[in-house]
mmCIF file of C-alpha atoms in Angstrom:
data_model
loop_
_atom_site.group_PDB
_atom_site.id
_atom_site.type_symbol
_atom_site.label_atom_id
_atom_site.label_comp_id
_atom_site.label_asym_id
_atom_site.label_seq_id
_atom_site.Cartn_x
_atom_site.Cartn_y
_atom_site.Cartn_z
ATOM 1 C CA UNK A 131 -22.779 144.126 -61.514
ATOM 2 C CA UNK A 132 -22.451 143.039 -65.079
ATOM 3 C CA UNK A 133 -25.166 141.185 -66.943
ATOM 4 C CA UNK A 134 -22.768 138.287 -67.536
ATOM 5 C CA UNK A 135 -22.312 137.778 -63.783
ATOM 6 C CA UNK A 136 -26.068 137.907 -63.145
ATOM 7 C CA UNK A 137 -26.709 135.421 -65.980
ATOM 8 C CA UNK A 138 -24.101 133.039 -64.519
ATOM 9 C CA UNK A 139 -25.738 133.344 -61.082
ATOM 10 C CA UNK A 140 -29.107 132.506 -62.615
ATOM 11 C CA UNK A 141 -27.738 129.416 -64.381
ATOM 12 C CA UNK A 142 -25.920 128.350 -61.214
ATOM 13 C CA UNK A 143 -29.110 128.679 -59.194
ATOM 14 C CA UNK A 144 -31.028 126.749 -61.862
ATOM 15 C CA UNK A 145 -28.384 123.989 -61.790
ATOM 16 C CA UNK A 146 -28.595 123.745 -57.982
ATOM 17 C CA UNK A 147 -32.390 123.598 -58.183
ATOM 18 C CA UNK A 148 -32.280 120.707 -60.678
ATOM 19 C CA UNK A 149 -29.706 118.848 -58.560
ATOM 20 C CA UNK A 150 -31.998 119.225 -55.548
ATOM 21 C CA UNK A 151 -34.935 117.844 -57.567
ATOM 22 C CA UNK A 152 -32.796 114.932 -58.802
ATOM 23 C CA UNK A 153 -31.705 113.989 -55.261
ATOM 24 C CA UNK A 154 -35.291 114.315 -54.088
ATOM 25 C CA UNK A 155 -36.491 111.896 -56.796
ATOM 26 C CA UNK A 156 -33.724 109.404 -55.956
ATOM 27 C CA UNK A 157 -34.702 109.507 -52.273
ATOM 28 C CA UNK A 158 -38.376 108.961 -53.087
ATOM 29 C CA UNK A 159 -37.507 106.044 -55.392
ATOM 30 C CA UNK A 160 -35.415 104.389 -52.650
ATOM 31 C CA UNK A 161 -38.209 104.846 -50.113
ATOM 32 C CA UNK A 162 -40.842 103.379 -52.425
ATOM 33 C CA UNK A 163 -38.893 100.429 -53.792
ATOM 34 C CA UNK A 164 -36.585 99.830 -50.815
ATOM 35 C CA UNK A 165 -33.457 97.756 -50.908
ATOM 36 C CA UNK A 166 -33.063 94.382 -52.533
ATOM 37 C CA UNK A 167 -32.857 91.589 -49.962
ATOM 38 C CA UNK A 168 -31.278 88.333 -51.072
ATOM 39 C CA UNK A 169 -31.663 85.065 -49.221
ATOM 40 C CA UNK A 170 -28.243 83.663 -48.319
ATOM 41 C CA UNK A 171 -29.620 80.139 -48.297
ATOM 42 C CA UNK A 172 -30.582 80.379 -51.990
ATOM 43 C CA UNK A 173 -27.074 81.485 -52.921
ATOM 44 C CA UNK A 174 -25.656 78.525 -50.972
ATOM 45 C CA UNK A 175 -28.025 76.114 -52.760
ATOM 46 C CA UNK A 176 -26.999 77.481 -56.167
ATOM 47 C CA UNK A 177 -23.337 76.781 -55.421
ATOM 48 C CA UNK A 178 -24.246 73.278 -54.203
ATOM 49 C CA UNK A 179 -26.206 72.620 -57.403
ATOM 50 C CA UNK A 180 -23.252 73.674 -59.507
ATOM 51 C CA UNK A 181 -21.080 71.130 -57.667
ATOM 52 C CA UNK A 182 -23.637 68.275 -57.669
ATOM 53 C CA UNK A 183 -25.267 68.079 -61.090
ATOM 54 C CA UNK A 184 -25.659 64.305 -61.250
ATOM 55 C CA UNK A 185 -29.384 63.531 -61.477
ATOM 56 C CA UNK A 186 -30.825 61.053 -59.019
ATOM 57 C CA UNK A 187 -33.407 58.378 -59.928
ATOM 58 C CA UNK A 188 -36.224 60.572 -58.527
ATOM 59 C CA UNK A 189 -35.412 63.345 -61.020
ATOM 60 C CA UNK A 190 -33.712 65.617 -58.482
ATOM 61 C CA UNK A 191 -30.080 66.548 -58.510
ATOM 62 C CA UNK A 192 -27.924 65.374 -55.657
ATOM 63 C CA UNK A 193 -27.727 67.764 -52.744
ATOM 64 C CA UNK A 194 -31.359 68.947 -53.061
ATOM 65 C CA UNK A 195 -32.822 66.548 -50.518
ATOM 66 C CA UNK A 196 -33.566 68.294 -47.253
ATOM 67 C CA UNK A 197 -32.765 66.399 -44.110
ATOM 68 C CA UNK A 198 -35.789 65.707 -41.933
ATOM 69 C CA UNK A 199 -36.265 68.303 -39.222
ATOM 70 C CA UNK A 200 -36.096 67.026 -35.664
ATOM 71 C CA UNK A 201 -39.289 67.333 -33.617
ATOM 72 C CA UNK A 202 -38.346 70.355 -31.540
ATOM 73 C CA UNK A 203 -40.430 73.145 -30.070
ATOM 74 C CA UNK A 204 -39.853 76.710 -28.954
ATOM 75 C CA UNK A 205 -40.979 77.161 -25.348
ATOM 76 C CA UNK A 206 -41.463 80.556 -23.666
ATOM 77 C CA UNK A 207 -39.878 80.270 -20.212
ATOM 78 C CA UNK A 208 -40.202 83.869 -18.939
ATOM 79 C CA UNK A 209 -42.478 86.775 -19.716
ATOM 80 C CA UNK A 210 -46.215 87.272 -20.268
ATOM 81 C CA UNK A 211 -46.504 84.187 -22.502
ATOM 82 C CA UNK A 212 -44.761 81.754 -20.113
ATOM 83 C CA UNK A 213 -45.634 78.168 -20.970
ATOM 84 C CA UNK A 214 -46.421 78.806 -24.643
ATOM 85 C CA UNK A 215 -44.911 76.153 -26.890
ATOM 86 C CA UNK A 216 -44.648 76.348 -30.671
ATOM 87 C CA UNK A 217 -43.616 73.312 -32.735
ATOM 88 C CA UNK A 218 -40.744 73.982 -35.119
ATOM 89 C CA UNK A 219 -40.638 72.449 -38.568
ATOM 90 C CA UNK A 220 -38.640 73.298 -41.656
ATOM 91 C CA UNK A 221 -40.423 76.627 -42.142
ATOM 92 C CA UNK A 222 -39.666 80.049 -40.733
ATOM 93 C CA UNK A 223 -41.069 81.197 -37.394
ATOM 94 C CA UNK A 224 -41.489 84.974 -37.157
ATOM 95 C CA UNK A 225 -41.399 86.628 -33.717
ATOM 96 C CA UNK A 226 -42.549 90.177 -32.967
ATOM 97 C CA UNK A 227 -45.416 92.498 -32.114
ATOM 98 C CA UNK A 228 -46.983 92.276 -35.578
ATOM 99 C CA UNK A 229 -50.251 90.277 -35.719
ATOM 100 C CA UNK A 230 -48.913 88.215 -38.636
ATOM 101 C CA UNK A 231 -46.063 86.850 -36.471
ATOM 102 C CA UNK A 232 -46.193 83.216 -35.352
ATOM 103 C CA UNK A 233 -45.316 84.325 -31.805
ATOM 104 C CA UNK A 234 -46.958 87.693 -31.085
ATOM 105 C CA UNK A 235 -45.212 89.515 -28.236
ATOM 106 C CA UNK A 236 -47.096 92.209 -26.328
ATOM 107 C CA UNK A 237 -43.876 93.874 -25.241
ATOM 108 C CA UNK A 238 -42.758 97.472 -25.661
ATOM 109 C CA UNK A 239 -39.160 96.306 -26.130
ATOM 110 C CA UNK A 240 -40.013 94.080 -29.119
ATOM 111 C CA UNK A 241 -40.151 95.353 -32.691
ATOM 112 C CA UNK A 242 -43.042 94.506 -34.989
ATOM 113 C CA UNK A 243 -40.828 92.050 -36.901
ATOM 114 C CA UNK A 244 -38.157 91.384 -34.327
ATOM 115 C CA UNK A 245 -36.535 88.033 -35.134
ATOM 116 C CA UNK A 246 -37.013 84.832 -37.055
ATOM 117 C CA UNK A 247 -36.116 81.228 -36.378
ATOM 118 C CA UNK A 248 -35.444 79.028 -39.365
ATOM 119 C CA UNK A 249 -34.217 75.523 -40.188
ATOM 120 C CA UNK A 250 -31.253 74.983 -42.496
ATOM 121 C CA UNK A 251 -29.163 71.872 -43.157
ATOM 122 C CA UNK A 252 -30.131 70.047 -39.972
ATOM 123 C CA UNK A 253 -29.843 72.991 -37.586
ATOM 124 C CA UNK A 254 -32.061 75.775 -36.293
ATOM 125 C CA UNK A 255 -30.877 79.373 -36.454
ATOM 126 C CA UNK A 256 -32.187 82.624 -34.973
ATOM 127 C CA UNK A 257 -31.720 85.891 -36.855
ATOM 128 C CA UNK A 258 -32.374 89.399 -35.610
ATOM 129 C CA UNK A 259 -34.372 91.414 -38.162
ATOM 130 C CA UNK A 260 -32.715 94.782 -37.458
ATOM 131 C CA UNK A 261 -34.719 95.282 -34.289
ATOM 132 C CA UNK A 262 -34.263 98.345 -32.112
ATOM 133 C CA UNK A 263 -33.406 96.575 -28.837
ATOM 134 C CA UNK A 264 -31.743 93.472 -30.279
ATOM 135 C CA UNK A 265 -32.034 89.737 -29.837
ATOM 136 C CA UNK A 266 -29.911 87.971 -27.234
ATOM 137 C CA UNK A 267 -28.781 84.327 -27.404
ATOM 138 C CA UNK A 268 -27.406 83.355 -24.031
ATOM 139 C CA UNK A 269 -25.573 86.450 -22.790
ATOM 140 C CA UNK A 270 -24.587 87.712 -26.266
ATOM 141 C CA UNK A 271 -26.438 90.121 -28.531
ATOM 142 C CA UNK A 272 -26.537 88.712 -32.057
ATOM 143 C CA UNK A 273 -25.976 90.644 -35.271
ATOM 144 C CA UNK A 274 -25.856 87.664 -37.635
ATOM 145 C CA UNK A 275 -27.787 84.376 -37.693
ATOM 146 C CA UNK A 276 -26.833 82.321 -34.640
ATOM 147 C CA UNK A 277 -27.004 78.550 -34.214
ATOM 148 C CA UNK A 278 -29.535 77.435 -31.609
ATOM 149 C CA UNK A 279 -28.738 74.680 -29.154
ATOM 150 C CA UNK A 280 -31.199 72.929 -26.854
ATOM 151 C CA UNK A 281 -31.843 74.919 -23.688
ATOM 152 C CA UNK A 282 -29.996 78.072 -24.758
ATOM 153 C CA UNK A 283 -32.095 81.115 -23.788
ATOM 154 C CA UNK A 284 -33.249 83.500 -26.515
ATOM 155 C CA UNK A 285 -34.202 86.885 -25.051
ATOM 156 C CA UNK A 286 -36.406 89.402 -26.827
ATOM 157 C CA UNK A 287 -37.412 92.266 -24.553
ATOM 158 C CA UNK A 288 -38.944 90.741 -21.420
ATOM 159 C CA UNK A 289 -39.591 87.388 -23.083
ATOM 160 C CA UNK A 290 -37.174 84.474 -22.762
ATOM 161 C CA UNK A 291 -37.529 81.365 -24.974
ATOM 162 C CA UNK A 292 -35.656 78.088 -25.260
ATOM 163 C CA UNK A 293 -35.433 75.269 -27.767
ATOM 164 C CA UNK A 294 -36.739 71.995 -26.271
ATOM 165 C CA UNK A 295 -37.115 68.494 -27.642
#
């Protein structure tokens, strides 16, 4: 073999080695910093602010006032925590196996951060947080935030919950 061919093989190998290192660094960076998660409710509020820029006497712009949340509670109707009731406000209620969840499920079918229930514009929604076994509202597995109605069963693993007044 000629020296030119061997030199080209060496440079080709060196190029492949550097490409491997570059892809390795990109993968490590993505694992460390993760993906950027944006809150859809904030984007909706920004568009509402752009439409309603008239200041109110209290110093707020129109459209910023949150409607008062109804006095509802989340009641566990089936599973190990049957009878547990959690009052719902305007905050977010996290459900899962993680100890920092508002409703801690001791269930092998629940993820550590399985789902969340939140209040937005007068309604409560449930959102699956990319759990392994899914969140079911009624008989349907949800993939996007779903509106909650009174008495509709929410199933996570072996636990069934309902919204009650």
